[in-house]
Amino acid sequence: MSSQSSYLEIDPSLLPKHIAVIMDGNGRWAKARGKARMFGHKAGVDAVRKTVSTANRLGIQVLTLFAFSSENWRRPEEEVSLLMELFVTVLGREVKRLHKNGVRLKVIGDTSRFSKSLQDKIAAAEALTESNSGLTLNIAANYGGQWDIFQSVQKLAGQVERGEILADQLTEADIQAHLTTSSLPDVDLMIRTSGECRISNFMLWQAAYAELYFTEQFWPDFDETSLTEAIAWFINRERRFGCTGEQVKAMLQVEK
């Protein structure tokens, strides 16, 4: 499935519209090679590049990568500092490549904790790629699913306080409308590498009906084949959304 012709054989309607990835295992990958953890993080950048390129060529609408969680600040100060430096370097180096390939970049999360220079680079990268119509690439940085829901509810509470809306008029759609991904489809396929089987506070609202795919591979080893295998697994899943399998099959027959 690695050739360009293989992409053309996939029915686009079967593809997940939104893929979210928990990129896990950089440190363990490096440790297995007798290297420092940052060696793994740098190697993980190549996996990001391959994943973005493959998703874009396949015609995936949205790819969200969990780069730095709100809990990651608890890591050793030196590692966090080096991660921030890596983020700045990669952002500056890759944004022109993303723009050239029609990718629209968004950074989702509480960026207020980042340095002014990093915030400026994020804003510049988002502005440069804003009008692109290809893959939407979300980088979740200083992000947590609970935080995302909280900041949405907080905005709504402010509207209620100002008398702009009544509390009993609020709906789930209102919460959805204030999430960081409000204009995007919900997650269809969530992938986690490194053999861990949890979602670690990632896109809790958006992944309510996502198919969860766990692989033993560490993130630096994740490549084009890895992504296409995950997508093939997704395509062969029966997504019921609360219905029975028989109901879904009957609906598919009607659509034919």
PDB file of C-alpha atoms in Angstrom:
ATOM      1  CA  MET A   1       0.000   0.000   0.000  1.00  0.00           C
ATOM      2  CA  SER A   2       3.026   2.254  -0.231  1.00  0.00           C
ATOM      3  CA  SER A   3       2.779   3.205  -3.907  1.00  0.00           C
ATOM      4  CA  GLN A   4       0.854   6.149  -5.306  1.00  0.00           C
ATOM      5  CA  SER A   5      -1.390   3.769  -7.286  1.00  0.00           C
ATOM      6  CA  SER A   6      -2.412   2.061  -4.042  1.00  0.00           C
ATOM      7  CA  TYR A   7      -3.852   5.351  -2.773  1.00  0.00           C
ATOM      8  CA  LEU A   8      -6.076   5.563  -5.840  1.00  0.00           C
ATOM      9  CA  GLU A   9      -7.589   2.148  -5.106  1.00  0.00           C
ATOM     10  CA  ILE A  10      -9.104   3.348  -1.808  1.00  0.00           C
ATOM     11  CA  ASP A  11     -12.698   4.561  -1.920  1.00  0.00           C
ATOM     12  CA  PRO A  12     -12.414   8.089  -0.446  1.00  0.00           C
ATOM     13  CA  SER A  13     -15.818   7.779   1.238  1.00  0.00           C
ATOM     14  CA  LEU A  14     -14.448   4.964   3.429  1.00  0.00           C
ATOM     15  CA  LEU A  15     -11.521   6.975   4.759  1.00  0.00           C
ATOM     16  CA  PRO A  16     -11.629   8.533   8.225  1.00  0.00           C
ATOM     17  CA  LYS A  17     -12.224  12.264   7.921  1.00  0.00           C
ATOM     18  CA  HIS A  18     -10.323  13.049  11.118  1.00  0.00           C
ATOM     19  CA  ILE A  19      -7.378  11.055  12.487  1.00  0.00           C
ATOM     20  CA  ALA A  20      -5.925  11.865  15.903  1.00  0.00           C
ATOM     21  CA  VAL A  21      -2.574  10.458  17.014  1.00  0.00           C
ATOM     22  CA  ILE A  22      -1.027  10.095  20.465  1.00  0.00           C
ATOM     23  CA  MET A  23       2.663  10.029  19.542  1.00  0.00           C
ATOM     24  CA  ASP A  24       4.087   7.908  22.357  1.00  0.00           C
ATOM     25  CA  GLY A  25       7.322   6.044  22.947  1.00  0.00           C
ATOM     26  CA  ASN A  26      10.068   8.479  21.919  1.00  0.00           C
ATOM     27  CA  GLY A  27      11.893   8.136  25.237  1.00  0.00           C
ATOM     28  CA  ARG A  28      11.707   4.349  25.358  1.00  0.00           C
ATOM     29  CA  TRP A  29      12.808   4.143  21.715  1.00  0.00           C
ATOM     30  CA  ALA A  30      15.889   6.189  22.578  1.00  0.00           C
ATOM     31  CA  LYS A  31      16.600   4.252  25.777  1.00  0.00           C
ATOM     32  CA  ALA A  32      16.548   0.956  23.868  1.00  0.00           C
ATOM     33  CA  ARG A  33      19.375   2.399  21.756  1.00  0.00           C
ATOM     34  CA  GLY A  34      21.365   3.695  24.708  1.00  0.00           C
ATOM     35  CA  LYS A  35      20.543   7.297  23.847  1.00  0.00           C
ATOM     36  CA  ALA A  36      19.112  10.274  25.742  1.00  0.00           C
ATOM     37  CA  ARG A  37      15.358  10.909  25.555  1.00  0.00           C
ATOM     38  CA  MET A  38      15.833  13.954  23.301  1.00  0.00           C
ATOM     39  CA  PHE A  39      17.359  11.678  20.675  1.00  0.00           C
ATOM     40  CA  GLY A  40      13.982   9.951  20.533  1.00  0.00           C
ATOM     41  CA  HIS A  41      12.056  13.226  20.334  1.00  0.00           C
ATOM     42  CA  LYS A  42      14.192  14.358  17.401  1.00  0.00           C
ATOM     43  CA  ALA A  43      13.698  11.009  15.667  1.00  0.00           C
ATOM     44  CA  GLY A  44       9.969  11.426  16.228  1.00  0.00           C
ATOM     45  CA  VAL A  45      10.006  14.517  13.996  1.00  0.00           C
ATOM     46  CA  ASP A  46      10.724  12.277  10.991  1.00  0.00           C
ATOM     47  CA  ALA A  47       7.695  10.162  11.882  1.00  0.00           C
ATOM     48  CA  VAL A  48       5.593  13.339  12.002  1.00  0.00           C
ATOM     49  CA  ARG A  49       6.805  14.340   8.552  1.00  0.00           C
ATOM     50  CA  LYS A  50       5.963  10.908   7.085  1.00  0.00           C
ATOM     51  CA  THR A  51       2.545  10.813   8.730  1.00  0.00           C
ATOM     52  CA  VAL A  52       1.575  14.298   7.571  1.00  0.00           C
ATOM     53  CA  SER A  53       2.754  13.596   4.023  1.00  0.00           C
ATOM     54  CA  THR A  54       0.860  10.299   3.807  1.00  0.00           C
ATOM     55  CA  ALA A  55      -2.340  11.724   5.294  1.00  0.00           C
ATOM     56  CA  ASN A  56      -2.212  14.641   2.858  1.00  0.00           C
ATOM     57  CA  ARG A  57      -1.701  12.376  -0.162  1.00  0.00           C
ATOM     58  CA  LEU A  58      -4.551  10.127   0.935  1.00  0.00           C
ATOM     59  CA  GLY A  59      -6.916  13.075   1.131  1.00  0.00           C
ATOM     60  CA  ILE A  60      -7.526  12.886   4.885  1.00  0.00           C
ATOM     61  CA  GLN A  61      -9.349  16.069   5.919  1.00  0.00           C
ATOM     62  CA  VAL A  62      -7.934  16.534   9.426  1.00  0.00           C
ATOM     63  CA  LEU A  63      -4.913  15.149  11.277  1.00  0.00           C
ATOM     64  CA  THR A  64      -4.425  16.048  14.944  1.00  0.00           C
ATOM     65  CA  LEU A  65      -1.102  15.206  16.604  1.00  0.00           C
ATOM     66  CA  PHE A  66      -0.712  15.221  20.389  1.00  0.00           C
ATOM     67  CA  ALA A  67       2.655  16.952  20.703  1.00  0.00           C
ATOM     68  CA  PHE A  68       2.685  18.240  24.287  1.00  0.00           C
ATOM     69  CA  SER A  69       0.020  17.670  26.910  1.00  0.00           C
ATOM     70  CA  SER A  70      -0.833  20.005  29.771  1.00  0.00           C
ATOM     71  CA  GLU A  71       0.557  17.282  32.062  1.00  0.00           C
ATOM     72  CA  ASN A  72       3.932  17.226  30.294  1.00  0.00           C
ATOM     73  CA  TRP A  73       5.057  20.303  32.246  1.00  0.00           C
ATOM     74  CA  ARG A  74       5.678  17.847  35.109  1.00  0.00           C
ATOM     75  CA  ARG A  75       8.594  16.336  33.222  1.00  0.00           C
ATOM     76  CA  PRO A  76      12.175  17.339  34.148  1.00  0.00           C
ATOM     77  CA  GLU A  77      12.752  21.042  33.503  1.00  0.00           C
ATOM     78  CA  GLU A  78      15.668  20.345  31.155  1.00  0.00           C
ATOM     79  CA  GLU A  79      13.585  18.021  28.976  1.00  0.00           C
ATOM     80  CA  VAL A  80      10.694  20.521  28.793  1.00  0.00           C
ATOM     81  CA  SER A  81      13.125  23.296  27.818  1.00  0.00           C
ATOM     82  CA  LEU A  82      14.662  21.154  25.094  1.00  0.00           C
ATOM     83  CA  LEU A  83      11.202  20.181  23.824  1.00  0.00           C
ATOM     84  CA  MET A  84      10.263  23.844  23.524  1.00  0.00           C
ATOM     85  CA  GLU A  85      13.483  24.519  21.588  1.00  0.00           C
ATOM     86  CA  LEU A  86      12.702  21.574  19.298  1.00  0.00           C
ATOM     87  CA  PHE A  87       9.177  22.885  18.766  1.00  0.00           C
ATOM     88  CA  VAL A  88      10.497  26.302  17.725  1.00  0.00           C
ATOM     89  CA  THR A  89      13.097  24.776  15.393  1.00  0.00           C
ATOM     90  CA  VAL A  90      10.699  22.359  13.717  1.00  0.00           C
ATOM     91  CA  LEU A  91       7.994  24.986  13.361  1.00  0.00           C
ATOM     92  CA  GLY A  92      10.384  27.348  11.612  1.00  0.00           C
ATOM     93  CA  ARG A  93      11.825  24.627   9.405  1.00  0.00           C
ATOM     94  CA  GLU A  94       8.645  22.845   8.374  1.00  0.00           C
ATOM     95  CA  VAL A  95       6.063  25.591   7.860  1.00  0.00           C
ATOM     96  CA  LYS A  96       7.223  26.456   4.324  1.00  0.00           C
ATOM     97  CA  ARG A  97       7.073  22.790   3.359  1.00  0.00           C
ATOM     98  CA  LEU A  98       3.540  22.513   4.778  1.00  0.00           C
ATOM     99  CA  HIS A  99       2.466  25.658   2.940  1.00  0.00           C
ATOM    100  CA  LYS A 100       3.932  24.411  -0.343  1.00  0.00           C
ATOM    101  CA  ASN A 101       1.884  21.213  -0.003  1.00  0.00           C
ATOM    102  CA  GLY A 102      -1.373  23.012   0.758  1.00  0.00           C
ATOM    103  CA  VAL A 103      -1.512  22.024   4.444  1.00  0.00           C
ATOM    104  CA  ARG A 104      -3.347  24.334   6.859  1.00  0.00           C
ATOM    105  CA  LEU A 105      -1.636  24.431  10.257  1.00  0.00           C
ATOM    106  CA  LYS A 106      -3.392  25.081  13.562  1.00  0.00           C
ATOM    107  CA  VAL A 107      -1.952  24.849  17.072  1.00  0.00           C
ATOM    108  CA  ILE A 108      -4.648  23.925  19.580  1.00  0.00           C
ATOM    109  CA  GLY A 109      -4.182  24.239  23.314  1.00  0.00           C
ATOM    110  CA  ASP A 110      -3.396  26.893  25.885  1.00  0.00           C
ATOM    111  CA  THR A 111      -0.477  28.619  24.153  1.00  0.00           C
ATOM    112  CA  SER A 112      -0.399  31.453  26.712  1.00  0.00           C
ATOM    113  CA  ARG A 113       2.191  29.536  28.726  1.00  0.00           C
ATOM    114  CA  PHE A 114       4.650  29.478  25.835  1.00  0.00           C
ATOM    115  CA  SER A 115       7.351  32.104  25.332  1.00  0.00           C
ATOM    116  CA  LYS A 116       6.463  35.233  23.367  1.00  0.00           C
ATOM    117  CA  SER A 117       8.789  34.195  20.538  1.00  0.00           C
ATOM    118  CA  LEU A 118       7.106  30.782  20.227  1.00  0.00           C
ATOM    119  CA  GLN A 119       3.652  32.375  20.293  1.00  0.00           C
ATOM    120  CA  ASP A 120       4.747  34.732  17.514  1.00  0.00           C
ATOM    121  CA  LYS A 121       6.061  31.839  15.406  1.00  0.00           C
ATOM    122  CA  ILE A 122       2.795  29.949  15.894  1.00  0.00           C
ATOM    123  CA  ALA A 123       0.749  32.973  14.844  1.00  0.00           C
ATOM    124  CA  ALA A 124       2.930  33.531  11.767  1.00  0.00           C
ATOM    125  CA  ALA A 125       2.706  29.864  10.720  1.00  0.00           C
ATOM    126  CA  GLU A 126      -1.071  29.828  11.129  1.00  0.00           C
ATOM    127  CA  ALA A 127      -1.440  33.061   9.152  1.00  0.00           C
ATOM    128  CA  LEU A 128       0.782  31.801   6.313  1.00  0.00           C
ATOM    129  CA  THR A 129      -1.208  28.574   5.846  1.00  0.00           C
ATOM    130  CA  GLU A 130      -4.676  29.881   6.753  1.00  0.00           C
ATOM    131  CA  SER A 131      -6.077  29.855   3.217  1.00  0.00           C
ATOM    132  CA  ASN A 132      -4.730  26.424   2.230  1.00  0.00           C
ATOM    133  CA  SER A 133      -7.368  23.878   1.240  1.00  0.00           C
ATOM    134  CA  GLY A 134      -5.536  20.599   1.759  1.00  0.00           C
ATOM    135  CA  LEU A 135      -5.055  18.690   4.991  1.00  0.00           C
ATOM    136  CA  THR A 136      -5.813  20.566   8.214  1.00  0.00           C
ATOM    137  CA  LEU A 137      -2.972  19.733  10.602  1.00  0.00           C
ATOM    138  CA  ASN A 138      -3.702  20.380  14.269  1.00  0.00           C
ATOM    139  CA  ILE A 139      -0.743  20.332  16.628  1.00  0.00           C
ATOM    140  CA  ALA A 140      -2.092  19.843  20.159  1.00  0.00           C
ATOM    141  CA  ALA A 141       0.390  21.664  22.393  1.00  0.00           C
ATOM    142  CA  ASN A 142      -0.200  22.343  26.088  1.00  0.00           C
ATOM    143  CA  TYR A 143      -3.492  20.644  25.386  1.00  0.00           C
ATOM    144  CA  GLY A 144      -5.788  18.485  27.512  1.00  0.00           C
ATOM    145  CA  GLY A 145      -9.245  17.182  26.700  1.00  0.00           C
ATOM    146  CA  GLN A 146     -10.626  18.258  30.070  1.00  0.00           C
ATOM    147  CA  TRP A 147      -9.127  21.738  29.593  1.00  0.00           C
ATOM    148  CA  ASP A 148     -10.750  21.988  26.157  1.00  0.00           C
ATOM    149  CA  ILE A 149     -14.200  21.222  27.550  1.00  0.00           C
ATOM    150  CA  PHE A 150     -13.607  23.501  30.546  1.00  0.00           C
ATOM    151  CA  GLN A 151     -12.593  26.519  28.450  1.00  0.00           C
ATOM    152  CA  SER A 152     -15.689  26.004  26.276  1.00  0.00           C
ATOM    153  CA  VAL A 153     -17.992  25.851  29.295  1.00  0.00           C
ATOM    154  CA  GLN A 154     -16.230  28.865  30.812  1.00  0.00           C
ATOM    155  CA  LYS A 155     -16.966  30.940  27.707  1.00  0.00           C
ATOM    156  CA  LEU A 156     -20.603  29.847  27.813  1.00  0.00           C
ATOM    157  CA  ALA A 157     -20.811  30.706  31.522  1.00  0.00           C
ATOM    158  CA  GLY A 158     -19.625  34.205  30.651  1.00  0.00           C
ATOM    159  CA  GLN A 159     -22.410  34.535  28.088  1.00  0.00           C
ATOM    160  CA  VAL A 160     -24.958  33.417  30.674  1.00  0.00           C
ATOM    161  CA  GLU A 161     -23.533  35.879  33.212  1.00  0.00           C
ATOM    162  CA  ARG A 162     -23.829  38.716  30.711  1.00  0.00           C
ATOM    163  CA  GLY A 163     -27.425  37.755  29.933  1.00  0.00           C
ATOM    164  CA  GLU A 164     -26.650  36.830  26.329  1.00  0.00           C
ATOM    165  CA  ILE A 165     -28.165  33.369  26.741  1.00  0.00           C
ATOM    166  CA  LEU A 166     -30.220  31.566  29.392  1.00  0.00           C
ATOM    167  CA  ALA A 167     -28.677  28.602  31.175  1.00  0.00           C
ATOM    168  CA  ASP A 168     -31.601  26.328  30.318  1.00  0.00           C
ATOM    169  CA  GLN A 169     -31.145  27.159  26.634  1.00  0.00           C
ATOM    170  CA  LEU A 170     -27.642  25.715  26.500  1.00  0.00           C
ATOM    171  CA  THR A 171     -27.160  22.601  24.368  1.00  0.00           C
ATOM    172  CA  GLU A 172     -24.371  20.152  23.607  1.00  0.00           C
ATOM    173  CA  ALA A 173     -23.995  21.952  20.289  1.00  0.00           C
ATOM    174  CA  ASP A 174     -23.089  25.126  22.191  1.00  0.00           C
ATOM    175  CA  ILE A 175     -20.259  23.324  23.967  1.00  0.00           C
ATOM    176  CA  GLN A 176     -19.102  21.853  20.649  1.00  0.00           C
ATOM    177  CA  ALA A 177     -19.108  25.315  19.087  1.00  0.00           C
ATOM    178  CA  HIS A 178     -16.570  26.624  21.614  1.00  0.00           C
ATOM    179  CA  LEU A 179     -14.093  23.734  21.504  1.00  0.00           C
ATOM    180  CA  THR A 180     -10.707  24.333  19.867  1.00  0.00           C
ATOM    181  CA  THR A 181     -11.812  22.140  16.936  1.00  0.00           C
ATOM    182  CA  SER A 182     -15.309  23.625  16.597  1.00  0.00           C
ATOM    183  CA  SER A 183     -15.249  23.926  12.802  1.00  0.00           C
ATOM    184  CA  LEU A 184     -13.838  20.442  12.210  1.00  0.00           C
ATOM    185  CA  PRO A 185     -15.372  16.948  12.073  1.00  0.00           C
ATOM    186  CA  ASP A 186     -15.129  14.789  15.187  1.00  0.00           C
ATOM    187  CA  VAL A 187     -12.372  12.190  15.418  1.00  0.00           C
ATOM    188  CA  ASP A 188     -13.063   8.986  13.474  1.00  0.00           C
ATOM    189  CA  LEU A 189      -9.806   7.164  14.178  1.00  0.00           C
ATOM    190  CA  MET A 190      -7.542   7.643  17.197  1.00  0.00           C
ATOM    191  CA  ILE A 191      -4.121   6.011  17.059  1.00  0.00           C
ATOM    192  CA  ARG A 192      -1.755   5.484  19.986  1.00  0.00           C
ATOM    193  CA  THR A 193       1.742   4.110  19.584  1.00  0.00           C
ATOM    194  CA  SER A 194       4.071   2.342  22.064  1.00  0.00           C
ATOM    195  CA  GLY A 195       1.631  -0.327  23.301  1.00  0.00           C
ATOM    196  CA  GLU A 196      -0.151   1.842  25.879  1.00  0.00           C
ATOM    197  CA  CYS A 197      -3.936   1.395  25.821  1.00  0.00           C
ATOM    198  CA  ARG A 198      -5.369   4.670  27.099  1.00  0.00           C
ATOM    199  CA  ILE A 199      -6.237   8.041  25.580  1.00  0.00           C
ATOM    200  CA  SER A 200      -4.523  10.172  28.242  1.00  0.00           C
ATOM    201  CA  ASN A 201      -6.934  13.120  28.346  1.00  0.00           C
ATOM    202  CA  PHE A 202      -6.768  13.645  24.585  1.00  0.00           C
ATOM    203  CA  MET A 203      -9.775  15.029  22.684  1.00  0.00           C
ATOM    204  CA  LEU A 204     -12.308  13.579  25.121  1.00  0.00           C
ATOM    205  CA  TRP A 205     -15.326  15.267  23.538  1.00  0.00           C
ATOM    206  CA  GLN A 206     -14.264  14.910  19.919  1.00  0.00           C
ATOM    207  CA  ALA A 207     -13.388  11.207  20.241  1.00  0.00           C
ATOM    208  CA  ALA A 208     -16.720  10.103  21.735  1.00  0.00           C
ATOM    209  CA  TYR A 209     -17.324   7.688  18.841  1.00  0.00           C
ATOM    210  CA  ALA A 210     -13.771   7.253  17.564  1.00  0.00           C
ATOM    211  CA  GLU A 211     -12.326   3.863  16.728  1.00  0.00           C
ATOM    212  CA  LEU A 212      -9.285   3.339  18.973  1.00  0.00           C
ATOM    213  CA  TYR A 213      -6.221   1.763  17.374  1.00  0.00           C
ATOM    214  CA  PHE A 214      -3.294   0.733  19.570  1.00  0.00           C
ATOM    215  CA  THR A 215       0.034  -0.388  18.133  1.00  0.00           C
ATOM    216  CA  GLU A 216       3.163  -1.727  19.843  1.00  0.00           C
ATOM    217  CA  GLN A 217       5.387   0.433  17.625  1.00  0.00           C
ATOM    218  CA  PHE A 218       7.217   3.307  19.244  1.00  0.00           C
ATOM    219  CA  TRP A 219       6.475   6.627  17.554  1.00  0.00           C
ATOM    220  CA  PRO A 220       9.862   7.055  15.784  1.00  0.00           C
ATOM    221  CA  ASP A 221       9.191   3.743  13.971  1.00  0.00           C
ATOM    222  CA  PHE A 222       5.727   4.819  12.781  1.00  0.00           C
ATOM    223  CA  ASP A 223       5.792   5.337   9.023  1.00  0.00           C
ATOM    224  CA  GLU A 224       3.672   5.355   5.872  1.00  0.00           C
ATOM    225  CA  THR A 225       2.968   1.634   6.119  1.00  0.00           C
ATOM    226  CA  SER A 226       1.986   1.980   9.773  1.00  0.00           C
ATOM    227  CA  LEU A 227      -0.576   4.665   8.967  1.00  0.00           C
ATOM    228  CA  THR A 228      -2.059   2.818   6.003  1.00  0.00           C
ATOM    229  CA  GLU A 229      -2.375  -0.341   8.124  1.00  0.00           C
ATOM    230  CA  ALA A 230      -4.270   1.635  10.782  1.00  0.00           C
ATOM    231  CA  ILE A 231      -6.557   3.093   8.111  1.00  0.00           C
ATOM    232  CA  ALA A 232      -7.153  -0.361   6.593  1.00  0.00           C
ATOM    233  CA  TRP A 233      -8.117  -1.608  10.074  1.00  0.00           C
ATOM    234  CA  PHE A 234     -10.507   1.335  10.406  1.00  0.00           C
ATOM    235  CA  ILE A 235     -12.127   0.686   7.031  1.00  0.00           C
ATOM    236  CA  ASN A 236     -12.880  -2.880   8.071  1.00  0.00           C
ATOM    237  CA  ARG A 237     -14.540  -1.826  11.329  1.00  0.00           C
ATOM    238  CA  GLU A 238     -18.328  -1.782  11.613  1.00  0.00           C
ATOM    239  CA  ARG A 239     -19.212   1.609  13.077  1.00  0.00           C
ATOM    240  CA  ARG A 240     -22.634   1.435  14.718  1.00  0.00           C
ATOM    241  CA  PHE A 241     -23.050   4.754  16.593  1.00  0.00           C
ATOM    242  CA  GLY A 242     -25.445   3.152  19.087  1.00  0.00           C
ATOM    243  CA  CYS A 243     -27.287   1.048  16.505  1.00  0.00           C
ATOM    244  CA  THR A 244     -27.154  -2.716  16.068  1.00  0.00           C
ATOM    245  CA  GLY A 245     -25.035  -4.270  13.346  1.00  0.00           C
ATOM    246  CA  GLU A 246     -28.193  -5.320  11.507  1.00  0.00           C
ATOM    247  CA  GLN A 247     -29.472  -1.720  11.494  1.00  0.00           C
ATOM    248  CA  VAL A 248     -26.205  -0.433  10.059  1.00  0.00           C
ATOM    249  CA  LYS A 249     -26.204  -3.061   7.307  1.00  0.00           C
ATOM    250  CA  ALA A 250     -29.812  -2.222   6.453  1.00  0.00           C
ATOM    251  CA  MET A 251     -28.914   1.471   6.241  1.00  0.00           C
ATOM    252  CA  LEU A 252     -26.020   0.653   3.893  1.00  0.00           C
ATOM    253  CA  GLN A 253     -28.367  -1.347   1.681  1.00  0.00           C
ATOM    254  CA  VAL A 254     -30.775   1.610   1.489  1.00  0.00           C
ATOM    255  CA  GLU A 255     -27.900   3.944   0.546  1.00  0.00           C
ATOM    256  CA  LYS A 256     -26.991   1.639  -2.346  1.00  0.00           C
TER     257      LYS A 256
END
